[in-house]
Amino acid sequence: MKEQLKLRTKIFAHNCVKITQSFPNTYLSNHIKGQLIRCSTSVAANYRATCIAQSKPSFIAKISIVIEEVDESNFWLEFALDENLISKEKIDFLLKESSELTSIFIASRKTASSNNQ
């Protein structure tokens, strides 16, 4: 499961980067591009860090960062959609993936937290 999630988060990051290439070249879309690229790649990088956490508290802290970053990715995807920078059809799969990843990581944090007490 860990290796599958490493790959899945990396693919998510790649797909977010690729989708930004279709955004128009405006001040707003360039800002959204940068934000989406930053947080989506952070999901993948920080998930890798959770995989080598040396303690439960460290894992919980790191997975919390992953949750924040994937949720932020979802926000920027929705914002790009709201601003008509891209069609819903083109990003539906990313919105779905960010929601699924958020649920997976929240469940992981809950499990780790409940086992920690």
mmCIF file with all atom_site columns, C-alpha atoms in Angstrom:
data_model
loop_
_atom_site.group_PDB
_atom_site.id
_atom_site.type_symbol
_atom_site.label_atom_id
_atom_site.label_alt_id
_atom_site.label_comp_id
_atom_site.label_asym_id
_atom_site.label_entity_id
_atom_site.label_seq_id
_atom_site.pdbx_PDB_ins_code
_atom_site.Cartn_x
_atom_site.Cartn_y
_atom_site.Cartn_z
_atom_site.occupancy
_atom_site.B_iso_or_equiv
_atom_site.pdbx_formal_charge
_atom_site.auth_seq_id
_atom_site.auth_comp_id
_atom_site.auth_asym_id
_atom_site.auth_atom_id
_atom_site.pdbx_PDB_model_num
ATOM 1   C CA . MET A 1 1   ? 0.000   0.000  0.000   1.00 0.00 ? 1   MET A CA 1
ATOM 2   C CA . LYS A 1 2   ? 2.820   2.402  0.886   1.00 0.00 ? 2   LYS A CA 1
ATOM 3   C CA . GLU A 1 3   ? 4.520   1.982  -2.493  1.00 0.00 ? 3   GLU A CA 1
ATOM 4   C CA . GLN A 1 4   ? 1.185   2.308  -4.304  1.00 0.00 ? 4   GLN A CA 1
ATOM 5   C CA . LEU A 1 5   ? 0.509   5.597  -2.501  1.00 0.00 ? 5   LEU A CA 1
ATOM 6   C CA . LYS A 1 6   ? 4.016   6.865  -3.282  1.00 0.00 ? 6   LYS A CA 1
ATOM 7   C CA . LEU A 1 7   ? 3.324   6.242  -6.957  1.00 0.00 ? 7   LEU A CA 1
ATOM 8   C CA . ARG A 1 8   ? -0.223  7.587  -6.770  1.00 0.00 ? 8   ARG A CA 1
ATOM 9   C CA . THR A 1 9   ? 0.856   10.856 -5.138  1.00 0.00 ? 9   THR A CA 1
ATOM 10  C CA . LYS A 1 10  ? 3.658   11.259 -7.660  1.00 0.00 ? 10  LYS A CA 1
ATOM 11  C CA . ILE A 1 11  ? 1.257   10.709 -10.570 1.00 0.00 ? 11  ILE A CA 1
ATOM 12  C CA . PHE A 1 12  ? -1.144  13.206 -8.970  1.00 0.00 ? 12  PHE A CA 1
ATOM 13  C CA . ALA A 1 13  ? 1.658   15.783 -8.854  1.00 0.00 ? 13  ALA A CA 1
ATOM 14  C CA . HIS A 1 14  ? 2.644   15.106 -12.479 1.00 0.00 ? 14  HIS A CA 1
ATOM 15  C CA . ASN A 1 15  ? -0.969  15.410 -13.620 1.00 0.00 ? 15  ASN A CA 1
ATOM 16  C CA . CYS A 1 16  ? -1.442  18.699 -11.763 1.00 0.00 ? 16  CYS A CA 1
ATOM 17  C CA . VAL A 1 17  ? 1.728   20.089 -13.349 1.00 0.00 ? 17  VAL A CA 1
ATOM 18  C CA . LYS A 1 18  ? 0.571   18.940 -16.793 1.00 0.00 ? 18  LYS A CA 1
ATOM 19  C CA . ILE A 1 19  ? -2.908  20.424 -16.378 1.00 0.00 ? 19  ILE A CA 1
ATOM 20  C CA . THR A 1 20  ? -1.450  23.848 -15.554 1.00 0.00 ? 20  THR A CA 1
ATOM 21  C CA . GLN A 1 21  ? 0.193   23.914 -18.976 1.00 0.00 ? 21  GLN A CA 1
ATOM 22  C CA . SER A 1 22  ? -3.234  24.384 -20.529 1.00 0.00 ? 22  SER A CA 1
ATOM 23  C CA . PHE A 1 23  ? -4.052  27.440 -18.386 1.00 0.00 ? 23  PHE A CA 1
ATOM 24  C CA . PRO A 1 24  ? -3.999  30.797 -20.200 1.00 0.00 ? 24  PRO A CA 1
ATOM 25  C CA . ASN A 1 25  ? -1.036  33.112 -19.712 1.00 0.00 ? 25  ASN A CA 1
ATOM 26  C CA . THR A 1 26  ? -2.549  35.706 -17.371 1.00 0.00 ? 26  THR A CA 1
ATOM 27  C CA . TYR A 1 27  ? -1.466  37.099 -14.027 1.00 0.00 ? 27  TYR A CA 1
ATOM 28  C CA . LEU A 1 28  ? -4.177  35.181 -12.142 1.00 0.00 ? 28  LEU A CA 1
ATOM 29  C CA . SER A 1 29  ? -3.633  31.882 -13.906 1.00 0.00 ? 29  SER A CA 1
ATOM 30  C CA . ASN A 1 30  ? 0.145   32.144 -13.448 1.00 0.00 ? 30  ASN A CA 1
ATOM 31  C CA . HIS A 1 31  ? -0.428  32.615 -9.720  1.00 0.00 ? 31  HIS A CA 1
ATOM 32  C CA . ILE A 1 32  ? -2.753  29.596 -9.584  1.00 0.00 ? 32  ILE A CA 1
ATOM 33  C CA . LYS A 1 33  ? -0.281  27.547 -11.648 1.00 0.00 ? 33  LYS A CA 1
ATOM 34  C CA . GLY A 1 34  ? 2.489   28.260 -9.161  1.00 0.00 ? 34  GLY A CA 1
ATOM 35  C CA . GLN A 1 35  ? 0.327   27.476 -6.154  1.00 0.00 ? 35  GLN A CA 1
ATOM 36  C CA . LEU A 1 36  ? -1.044  24.253 -7.644  1.00 0.00 ? 36  LEU A CA 1
ATOM 37  C CA . ILE A 1 37  ? 2.387   23.062 -8.722  1.00 0.00 ? 37  ILE A CA 1
ATOM 38  C CA . ARG A 1 38  ? 3.831   23.860 -5.278  1.00 0.00 ? 38  ARG A CA 1
ATOM 39  C CA . CYS A 1 39  ? 1.183   22.108 -3.204  1.00 0.00 ? 39  CYS A CA 1
ATOM 40  C CA . SER A 1 40  ? 0.605   19.091 -5.484  1.00 0.00 ? 40  SER A CA 1
ATOM 41  C CA . THR A 1 41  ? 4.320   18.284 -5.654  1.00 0.00 ? 41  THR A CA 1
ATOM 42  C CA . SER A 1 42  ? 4.468   18.801 -1.898  1.00 0.00 ? 42  SER A CA 1
ATOM 43  C CA . VAL A 1 43  ? 1.850   16.060 -1.489  1.00 0.00 ? 43  VAL A CA 1
ATOM 44  C CA . ALA A 1 44  ? 4.163   13.554 -3.154  1.00 0.00 ? 44  ALA A CA 1
ATOM 45  C CA . ALA A 1 45  ? 7.351   14.746 -1.462  1.00 0.00 ? 45  ALA A CA 1
ATOM 46  C CA . ASN A 1 46  ? 5.827   14.916 2.009   1.00 0.00 ? 46  ASN A CA 1
ATOM 47  C CA . TYR A 1 47  ? 4.130   11.534 1.655   1.00 0.00 ? 47  TYR A CA 1
ATOM 48  C CA . ARG A 1 48  ? 7.568   10.039 0.984   1.00 0.00 ? 48  ARG A CA 1
ATOM 49  C CA . ALA A 1 49  ? 8.713   11.663 4.225   1.00 0.00 ? 49  ALA A CA 1
ATOM 50  C CA . THR A 1 50  ? 5.883   9.968  6.149   1.00 0.00 ? 50  THR A CA 1
ATOM 51  C CA . CYS A 1 51  ? 7.125   6.623  4.873   1.00 0.00 ? 51  CYS A CA 1
ATOM 52  C CA . ILE A 1 52  ? 10.421  7.089  6.702   1.00 0.00 ? 52  ILE A CA 1
ATOM 53  C CA . ALA A 1 53  ? 9.060   8.724  9.848   1.00 0.00 ? 53  ALA A CA 1
ATOM 54  C CA . GLN A 1 54  ? 10.954  7.472  12.863  1.00 0.00 ? 54  GLN A CA 1
ATOM 55  C CA . SER A 1 55  ? 8.100   7.605  15.362  1.00 0.00 ? 55  SER A CA 1
ATOM 56  C CA . LYS A 1 56  ? 4.307   7.695  15.544  1.00 0.00 ? 56  LYS A CA 1
ATOM 57  C CA . PRO A 1 57  ? 4.245   11.397 16.505  1.00 0.00 ? 57  PRO A CA 1
ATOM 58  C CA . SER A 1 58  ? 6.547   12.170 13.579  1.00 0.00 ? 58  SER A CA 1
ATOM 59  C CA . PHE A 1 59  ? 4.323   10.149 11.231  1.00 0.00 ? 59  PHE A CA 1
ATOM 60  C CA . ILE A 1 60  ? 1.219   11.966 12.487  1.00 0.00 ? 60  ILE A CA 1
ATOM 61  C CA . ALA A 1 61  ? 2.869   15.368 12.020  1.00 0.00 ? 61  ALA A CA 1
ATOM 62  C CA . LYS A 1 62  ? 4.069   14.517 8.518   1.00 0.00 ? 62  LYS A CA 1
ATOM 63  C CA . ILE A 1 63  ? 0.772   12.966 7.377   1.00 0.00 ? 63  ILE A CA 1
ATOM 64  C CA . SER A 1 64  ? -0.971  16.106 8.650   1.00 0.00 ? 64  SER A CA 1
ATOM 65  C CA . ILE A 1 65  ? 1.163   18.170 6.259   1.00 0.00 ? 65  ILE A CA 1
ATOM 66  C CA . VAL A 1 66  ? 0.221   15.808 3.420   1.00 0.00 ? 66  VAL A CA 1
ATOM 67  C CA . ILE A 1 67  ? -3.467  16.270 4.261   1.00 0.00 ? 67  ILE A CA 1
ATOM 68  C CA . GLU A 1 68  ? -3.109  20.062 4.230   1.00 0.00 ? 68  GLU A CA 1
ATOM 69  C CA . GLU A 1 69  ? -1.267  20.033 0.905   1.00 0.00 ? 69  GLU A CA 1
ATOM 70  C CA . VAL A 1 70  ? -3.682  17.696 -0.883  1.00 0.00 ? 70  VAL A CA 1
ATOM 71  C CA . ASP A 1 71  ? -6.618  19.729 0.421   1.00 0.00 ? 71  ASP A CA 1
ATOM 72  C CA . GLU A 1 72  ? -4.915  22.902 -0.815  1.00 0.00 ? 72  GLU A CA 1
ATOM 73  C CA . SER A 1 73  ? -4.409  21.251 -4.211  1.00 0.00 ? 73  SER A CA 1
ATOM 74  C CA . ASN A 1 74  ? -8.133  20.592 -4.294  1.00 0.00 ? 74  ASN A CA 1
ATOM 75  C CA . PHE A 1 75  ? -8.788  24.244 -3.453  1.00 0.00 ? 75  PHE A CA 1
ATOM 76  C CA . TRP A 1 76  ? -6.614  25.528 -6.327  1.00 0.00 ? 76  TRP A CA 1
ATOM 77  C CA . LEU A 1 77  ? -8.198  23.084 -8.771  1.00 0.00 ? 77  LEU A CA 1
ATOM 78  C CA . GLU A 1 78  ? -11.644 24.297 -7.735  1.00 0.00 ? 78  GLU A CA 1
ATOM 79  C CA . PHE A 1 79  ? -10.493 27.909 -7.914  1.00 0.00 ? 79  PHE A CA 1
ATOM 80  C CA . ALA A 1 80  ? -9.148  27.428 -11.453 1.00 0.00 ? 80  ALA A CA 1
ATOM 81  C CA . LEU A 1 81  ? -12.507 25.946 -12.380 1.00 0.00 ? 81  LEU A CA 1
ATOM 82  C CA . ASP A 1 82  ? -14.397 28.836 -10.717 1.00 0.00 ? 82  ASP A CA 1
ATOM 83  C CA . GLU A 1 83  ? -12.281 31.321 -12.693 1.00 0.00 ? 83  GLU A CA 1
ATOM 84  C CA . ASN A 1 84  ? -12.973 29.459 -15.966 1.00 0.00 ? 84  ASN A CA 1
ATOM 85  C CA . LEU A 1 85  ? -9.296  28.737 -16.520 1.00 0.00 ? 85  LEU A CA 1
ATOM 86  C CA . ILE A 1 86  ? -10.114 25.133 -17.383 1.00 0.00 ? 86  ILE A CA 1
ATOM 87  C CA . SER A 1 87  ? -13.192 23.030 -18.043 1.00 0.00 ? 87  SER A CA 1
ATOM 88  C CA . LYS A 1 88  ? -14.635 20.675 -15.443 1.00 0.00 ? 88  LYS A CA 1
ATOM 89  C CA . GLU A 1 89  ? -14.198 17.746 -17.823 1.00 0.00 ? 89  GLU A CA 1
ATOM 90  C CA . LYS A 1 90  ? -10.431 18.316 -17.928 1.00 0.00 ? 90  LYS A CA 1
ATOM 91  C CA . ILE A 1 91  ? -9.935  18.390 -14.166 1.00 0.00 ? 91  ILE A CA 1
ATOM 92  C CA . ASP A 1 92  ? -12.720 16.163 -12.864 1.00 0.00 ? 92  ASP A CA 1
ATOM 93  C CA . PHE A 1 93  ? -10.310 13.259 -12.442 1.00 0.00 ? 93  PHE A CA 1
ATOM 94  C CA . LEU A 1 94  ? -7.920  15.449 -10.416 1.00 0.00 ? 94  LEU A CA 1
ATOM 95  C CA . LEU A 1 95  ? -10.705 16.733 -8.184  1.00 0.00 ? 95  LEU A CA 1
ATOM 96  C CA . LYS A 1 96  ? -11.778 13.143 -7.569  1.00 0.00 ? 96  LYS A CA 1
ATOM 97  C CA . GLU A 1 97  ? -8.208  12.013 -6.907  1.00 0.00 ? 97  GLU A CA 1
ATOM 98  C CA . SER A 1 98  ? -7.498  14.855 -4.477  1.00 0.00 ? 98  SER A CA 1
ATOM 99  C CA . SER A 1 99  ? -10.687 14.018 -2.562  1.00 0.00 ? 99  SER A CA 1
ATOM 100 C CA . GLU A 1 100 ? -9.816  10.316 -2.442  1.00 0.00 ? 100 GLU A CA 1
ATOM 101 C CA . LEU A 1 101 ? -6.249  11.008 -1.322  1.00 0.00 ? 101 LEU A CA 1
ATOM 102 C CA . THR A 1 102 ? -7.525  13.353 1.382   1.00 0.00 ? 102 THR A CA 1
ATOM 103 C CA . SER A 1 103 ? -9.830  10.622 2.695   1.00 0.00 ? 103 SER A CA 1
ATOM 104 C CA . ILE A 1 104 ? -7.063  8.019  2.651   1.00 0.00 ? 104 ILE A CA 1
ATOM 105 C CA . PHE A 1 105 ? -4.613  10.230 4.523   1.00 0.00 ? 105 PHE A CA 1
ATOM 106 C CA . ILE A 1 106 ? -7.189  11.361 7.093   1.00 0.00 ? 106 ILE A CA 1
ATOM 107 C CA . ALA A 1 107 ? -8.013  7.700  7.759   1.00 0.00 ? 107 ALA A CA 1
ATOM 108 C CA . SER A 1 108 ? -4.298  6.934  8.155   1.00 0.00 ? 108 SER A CA 1
ATOM 109 C CA . ARG A 1 109 ? -3.881  9.778  10.640  1.00 0.00 ? 109 ARG A CA 1
ATOM 110 C CA . LYS A 1 110 ? -6.929  8.613  12.626  1.00 0.00 ? 110 LYS A CA 1
ATOM 111 C CA . THR A 1 111 ? -5.581  5.065  12.770  1.00 0.00 ? 111 THR A CA 1
ATOM 112 C CA . ALA A 1 112 ? -2.134  6.235  13.850  1.00 0.00 ? 112 ALA A CA 1
ATOM 113 C CA . SER A 1 113 ? -3.600  8.604  16.432  1.00 0.00 ? 113 SER A CA 1
ATOM 114 C CA . SER A 1 114 ? -5.908  5.997  17.942  1.00 0.00 ? 114 SER A CA 1
ATOM 115 C CA . ASN A 1 115 ? -3.047  3.481  18.151  1.00 0.00 ? 115 ASN A CA 1
ATOM 116 C CA . ASN A 1 116 ? -0.925  6.153  19.803  1.00 0.00 ? 116 ASN A CA 1
ATOM 117 C CA . GLN A 1 117 ? -3.067  6.429  22.914  1.00 0.00 ? 117 GLN A CA 1
#
